[in-house]
Amino acid sequence: MTETKPLSRSEREAQIKDKAGWVIVVLAALLAINTYLGNGNSGRVLNNTIDANNTWAFYQAKSIKGTLAEMALDDAMARKDVAKVAALSKKIARYESDPATGEGKKELMEKARKLEADRAVAKQRSPWYTFAGSLFQIAIVLLSASILAVNTRLYTASLWVGGGAMILMSQAIWLWIPAIL
């Protein structure tokens, strides 16, 4: 029976440095990817908000033009101007729906609602990216502390925190938690 002597501090430090160094590289890469995806997601929220607002403003302009055309139609009908009535009726119908250009009120409403729905999904993702990024940073700090303190408990804790960060990042990407609940 051979007796194993405990490792010296420098031997333990070498072991932790070797393991922790690779884990830091992986977690830092995941943090960078998470940050990139989170920033893209924030841009999507902002762009969809601006695009939806612009689309609703265009919808409102079409509504105003439609109302003015309806008033002109009433006037043309009162004057019994058949040509003007026909032209205004076509114009009013085009304001309501214009599939050829996609600029009728019906098409604009669909577009704006789709942009709002896409924005809502992006907003759901945002906090998960933030939480994941914070946990990746904490895991990296714990790994650095485990090297300095030559402490395997800190190393193990960093693995758990990093694993939690990966779960939160996956939630941000796929929004899989509501599917489970």
Short mmCIF file of N, CA, C and O in Angstrom, two decimals, residues 55-114:
data_model
loop_
_atom_site.label_atom_id
_atom_site.label_comp_id
_atom_site.label_asym_id
_atom_site.label_seq_id
_atom_site.Cartn_x
_atom_site.Cartn_y
_atom_site.Cartn_z
N THR A 55 -44.69 53.01 -39.32
CA THR A 55 -45.78 52.35 -40.04
C THR A 55 -47.13 52.83 -39.52
O THR A 55 -48.05 53.10 -40.31
N TRP A 56 -47.24 52.97 -38.18
CA TRP A 56 -48.50 53.48 -37.63
C TRP A 56 -48.73 54.94 -38.04
O TRP A 56 -49.88 55.35 -38.28
N ALA A 57 -47.66 55.73 -38.14
CA ALA A 57 -47.81 57.12 -38.60
C ALA A 57 -48.30 57.15 -40.05
O ALA A 57 -49.16 57.98 -40.41
N PHE A 58 -47.76 56.26 -40.88
CA PHE A 58 -48.21 56.16 -42.27
C PHE A 58 -49.68 55.73 -42.32
O PHE A 58 -50.47 56.26 -43.10
N TYR A 59 -50.04 54.78 -41.45
CA TYR A 59 -51.44 54.32 -41.35
C TYR A 59 -52.34 55.50 -40.99
O TYR A 59 -53.41 55.68 -41.58
N GLN A 60 -51.89 56.30 -40.03
CA GLN A 60 -52.68 57.46 -39.60
C GLN A 60 -52.84 58.46 -40.75
O GLN A 60 -53.92 59.02 -40.95
N ALA A 61 -51.76 58.67 -41.51
CA ALA A 61 -51.84 59.57 -42.66
C ALA A 61 -52.85 59.05 -43.68
O ALA A 61 -53.63 59.82 -44.25
N LYS A 62 -52.83 57.73 -43.91
CA LYS A 62 -53.81 57.13 -44.84
C LYS A 62 -55.23 57.31 -44.30
O LYS A 62 -56.16 57.56 -45.08
N SER A 63 -55.40 57.20 -43.01
CA SER A 63 -56.73 57.38 -42.40
C SER A 63 -57.22 58.81 -42.61
O SER A 63 -58.39 59.04 -42.95
N ILE A 64 -56.32 59.77 -42.43
CA ILE A 64 -56.70 61.18 -42.61
C ILE A 64 -57.06 61.43 -44.07
O ILE A 64 -58.08 62.05 -44.38
N LYS A 65 -56.20 60.92 -44.97
CA LYS A 65 -56.49 61.09 -46.40
C LYS A 65 -57.82 60.43 -46.76
O LYS A 65 -58.60 60.96 -47.56
N GLY A 66 -58.08 59.26 -46.19
CA GLY A 66 -59.33 58.55 -46.45
C GLY A 66 -60.52 59.35 -45.97
O GLY A 66 -61.55 59.44 -46.67
N THR A 67 -60.40 59.95 -44.79
CA THR A 67 -61.49 60.76 -44.25
C THR A 67 -61.74 61.97 -45.14
O THR A 67 -62.91 62.32 -45.42
N LEU A 68 -60.66 62.62 -45.57
CA LEU A 68 -60.82 63.77 -46.46
C LEU A 68 -61.46 63.36 -47.78
O LEU A 68 -62.32 64.07 -48.33
N ALA A 69 -61.06 62.20 -48.30
CA ALA A 69 -61.64 61.70 -49.55
C ALA A 69 -63.12 61.38 -49.36
O ALA A 69 -63.94 61.62 -50.27
N GLU A 70 -63.50 60.85 -48.20
CA GLU A 70 -64.90 60.55 -47.92
C GLU A 70 -65.73 61.83 -47.87
O GLU A 70 -66.87 61.87 -48.35
N MET A 71 -65.14 62.87 -47.29
CA MET A 71 -65.84 64.16 -47.24
C MET A 71 -66.03 64.71 -48.66
O MET A 71 -67.10 65.23 -49.01
N ALA A 72 -64.96 64.58 -49.47
CA ALA A 72 -65.06 65.04 -50.87
C ALA A 72 -66.06 64.19 -51.64
O ALA A 72 -66.79 64.71 -52.51
N LEU A 73 -66.13 62.91 -51.31
CA LEU A 73 -67.10 62.01 -51.96
C LEU A 73 -68.52 62.45 -51.64
O LEU A 73 -69.37 62.50 -52.53
N ASP A 74 -68.76 62.75 -50.36
CA ASP A 74 -70.09 63.23 -49.96
C ASP A 74 -70.46 64.49 -50.75
O ASP A 74 -71.59 64.63 -51.23
N ASP A 75 -69.49 65.39 -50.90
CA ASP A 75 -69.73 66.64 -51.63
C ASP A 75 -70.02 66.34 -53.11
O ASP A 75 -70.94 66.91 -53.70
N ALA A 76 -69.22 65.43 -53.69
CA ALA A 76 -69.41 65.07 -55.11
C ALA A 76 -70.76 64.40 -55.32
O ALA A 76 -71.42 64.61 -56.34
N MET A 77 -71.17 63.60 -54.35
CA MET A 77 -72.47 62.93 -54.47
C MET A 77 -73.60 63.96 -54.38
O MET A 77 -74.59 63.86 -55.11
N ALA A 78 -73.42 64.95 -53.52
CA ALA A 78 -74.44 65.99 -53.38
C ALA A 78 -74.54 66.81 -54.67
O ALA A 78 -75.64 67.23 -55.06
N ARG A 79 -73.40 66.97 -55.36
CA ARG A 79 -73.39 67.72 -56.62
C ARG A 79 -73.71 66.84 -57.81
O ARG A 79 -73.75 67.29 -58.95
N LYS A 80 -73.86 65.54 -57.55
CA LYS A 80 -74.17 64.55 -58.59
C LYS A 80 -73.10 64.50 -59.68
O LYS A 80 -73.39 64.31 -60.86
N ASP A 81 -71.83 64.64 -59.23
CA ASP A 81 -70.67 64.57 -60.14
C ASP A 81 -70.23 63.11 -60.22
O ASP A 81 -69.42 62.64 -59.42
N VAL A 82 -70.77 62.38 -61.20
CA VAL A 82 -70.58 60.94 -61.33
C VAL A 82 -69.10 60.58 -61.52
O VAL A 82 -68.60 59.64 -60.90
N ALA A 83 -68.40 61.31 -62.33
CA ALA A 83 -66.98 61.02 -62.58
C ALA A 83 -66.16 61.19 -61.31
O ALA A 83 -65.29 60.37 -60.98
N LYS A 84 -66.44 62.26 -60.59
CA LYS A 84 -65.72 62.52 -59.34
C LYS A 84 -66.06 61.46 -58.29
O LYS A 84 -65.18 61.01 -57.55
N VAL A 85 -67.31 61.04 -58.23
CA VAL A 85 -67.74 60.00 -57.29
C VAL A 85 -66.98 58.71 -57.58
O VAL A 85 -66.46 58.04 -56.66
N ALA A 86 -66.86 58.34 -58.84
CA ALA A 86 -66.16 57.10 -59.21
C ALA A 86 -64.68 57.18 -58.86
O ALA A 86 -64.11 56.23 -58.30
N ALA A 87 -64.07 58.33 -59.16
CA ALA A 87 -62.63 58.49 -58.87
C ALA A 87 -62.37 58.45 -57.36
O ALA A 87 -61.42 57.79 -56.90
N LEU A 88 -63.21 59.14 -56.61
CA LEU A 88 -63.02 59.16 -55.15
C LEU A 88 -63.31 57.80 -54.53
O LEU A 88 -62.64 57.39 -53.57
N SER A 89 -64.27 57.08 -55.05
CA SER A 89 -64.58 55.74 -54.53
C SER A 89 -63.39 54.81 -54.72
O SER A 89 -63.04 54.03 -53.82
N LYS A 90 -62.74 54.89 -55.89
CA LYS A 90 -61.54 54.07 -56.13
C LYS A 90 -60.42 54.47 -55.17
O LYS A 90 -59.72 53.61 -54.61
N LYS A 91 -60.27 55.79 -55.00
CA LYS A 91 -59.21 56.29 -54.12
C LYS A 91 -59.43 55.82 -52.68
O LYS A 91 -58.51 55.36 -52.00
N ILE A 92 -60.66 55.90 -52.20
CA ILE A 92 -61.00 55.47 -50.84
C ILE A 92 -60.75 53.98 -50.68
O ILE A 92 -60.20 53.54 -49.66
N ALA A 93 -61.13 53.20 -51.69
CA ALA A 93 -60.89 51.75 -51.63
C ALA A 93 -59.40 51.45 -51.58
O ALA A 93 -58.96 50.56 -50.84
N ARG A 94 -58.60 52.23 -52.33
CA ARG A 94 -57.15 52.03 -52.34
C ARG A 94 -56.54 52.42 -50.98
O ARG A 94 -55.59 51.80 -50.53
N TYR A 95 -57.08 53.44 -50.35
CA TYR A 95 -56.60 53.81 -49.01
C TYR A 95 -56.87 52.69 -48.01
O TYR A 95 -56.07 52.43 -47.12
N GLU A 96 -57.99 52.03 -48.17
CA GLU A 96 -58.35 50.94 -47.26
C GLU A 96 -57.47 49.71 -47.47
O GLU A 96 -57.00 49.11 -46.51
N SER A 97 -57.27 49.33 -48.73
CA SER A 97 -56.45 48.15 -49.02
C SER A 97 -55.82 48.32 -50.39
O SER A 97 -56.50 48.60 -51.36
N ASP A 98 -54.50 48.15 -50.41
CA ASP A 98 -53.76 48.27 -51.67
C ASP A 98 -52.69 47.18 -51.70
O ASP A 98 -51.52 47.43 -51.42
N PRO A 99 -53.09 45.95 -52.04
CA PRO A 99 -52.14 44.84 -52.04
C PRO A 99 -50.98 45.03 -53.02
O PRO A 99 -49.88 44.53 -52.78
N ALA A 100 -51.21 45.78 -54.09
CA ALA A 100 -50.15 45.98 -55.09
C ALA A 100 -48.95 46.71 -54.49
O ALA A 100 -47.80 46.35 -54.75
N THR A 101 -49.20 47.74 -53.69
CA THR A 101 -48.10 48.50 -53.10
C THR A 101 -47.85 48.14 -51.64
O THR A 101 -46.80 48.47 -51.09
N GLY A 102 -48.83 47.48 -51.01
CA GLY A 102 -48.71 47.16 -49.59
C GLY A 102 -48.89 48.38 -48.71
O GLY A 102 -48.50 48.39 -47.55
N GLU A 103 -49.50 49.44 -49.28
CA GLU A 103 -49.61 50.69 -48.54
C GLU A 103 -51.06 51.07 -48.21
O GLU A 103 -51.34 52.23 -47.91
N GLY A 104 -51.96 50.11 -48.27
CA GLY A 104 -53.32 50.36 -47.80
C GLY A 104 -53.35 50.24 -46.28
O GLY A 104 -52.43 49.69 -45.67
N LYS A 105 -54.41 50.77 -45.66
CA LYS A 105 -54.51 50.70 -44.20
C LYS A 105 -54.46 49.26 -43.71
O LYS A 105 -53.82 48.98 -42.70
N LYS A 106 -55.13 48.36 -44.42
CA LYS A 106 -55.15 46.95 -44.01
C LYS A 106 -53.73 46.38 -43.99
O LYS A 106 -53.31 45.74 -43.01
N GLU A 107 -52.96 46.61 -45.05
CA GLU A 107 -51.60 46.07 -45.14
C GLU A 107 -50.67 46.75 -44.13
O GLU A 107 -49.81 46.11 -43.53
N LEU A 108 -50.86 48.06 -43.94
CA LEU A 108 -50.01 48.78 -42.97
C LEU A 108 -50.27 48.28 -41.55
O LEU A 108 -49.34 48.13 -40.75
N MET A 109 -51.54 48.01 -41.24
CA MET A 109 -51.87 47.51 -39.91
C MET A 109 -51.22 46.14 -39.68
O MET A 109 -50.64 45.89 -38.62
N GLU A 110 -51.29 45.27 -40.67
CA GLU A 110 -50.66 43.94 -40.56
C GLU A 110 -49.15 44.07 -40.35
O GLU A 110 -48.57 43.39 -39.51
N LYS A 111 -48.53 44.95 -41.13
CA LYS A 111 -47.09 45.15 -41.03
C LYS A 111 -46.71 45.69 -39.64
O LYS A 111 -45.77 45.20 -39.01
N ALA A 112 -47.44 46.68 -39.16
CA ALA A 112 -47.14 47.28 -37.85
C ALA A 112 -47.32 46.25 -36.73
O ALA A 112 -46.50 46.17 -35.82
N ARG A 113 -48.37 45.46 -36.82
CA ARG A 113 -48.61 44.45 -35.77
C ARG A 113 -47.53 43.37 -35.79
O ARG A 113 -47.13 42.87 -34.74
N LYS A 114 -47.05 43.01 -36.97
CA LYS A 114 -45.96 42.03 -37.06
C LYS A 114 -44.69 42.60 -36.45
O LYS A 114 -43.98 41.92 -35.71
#
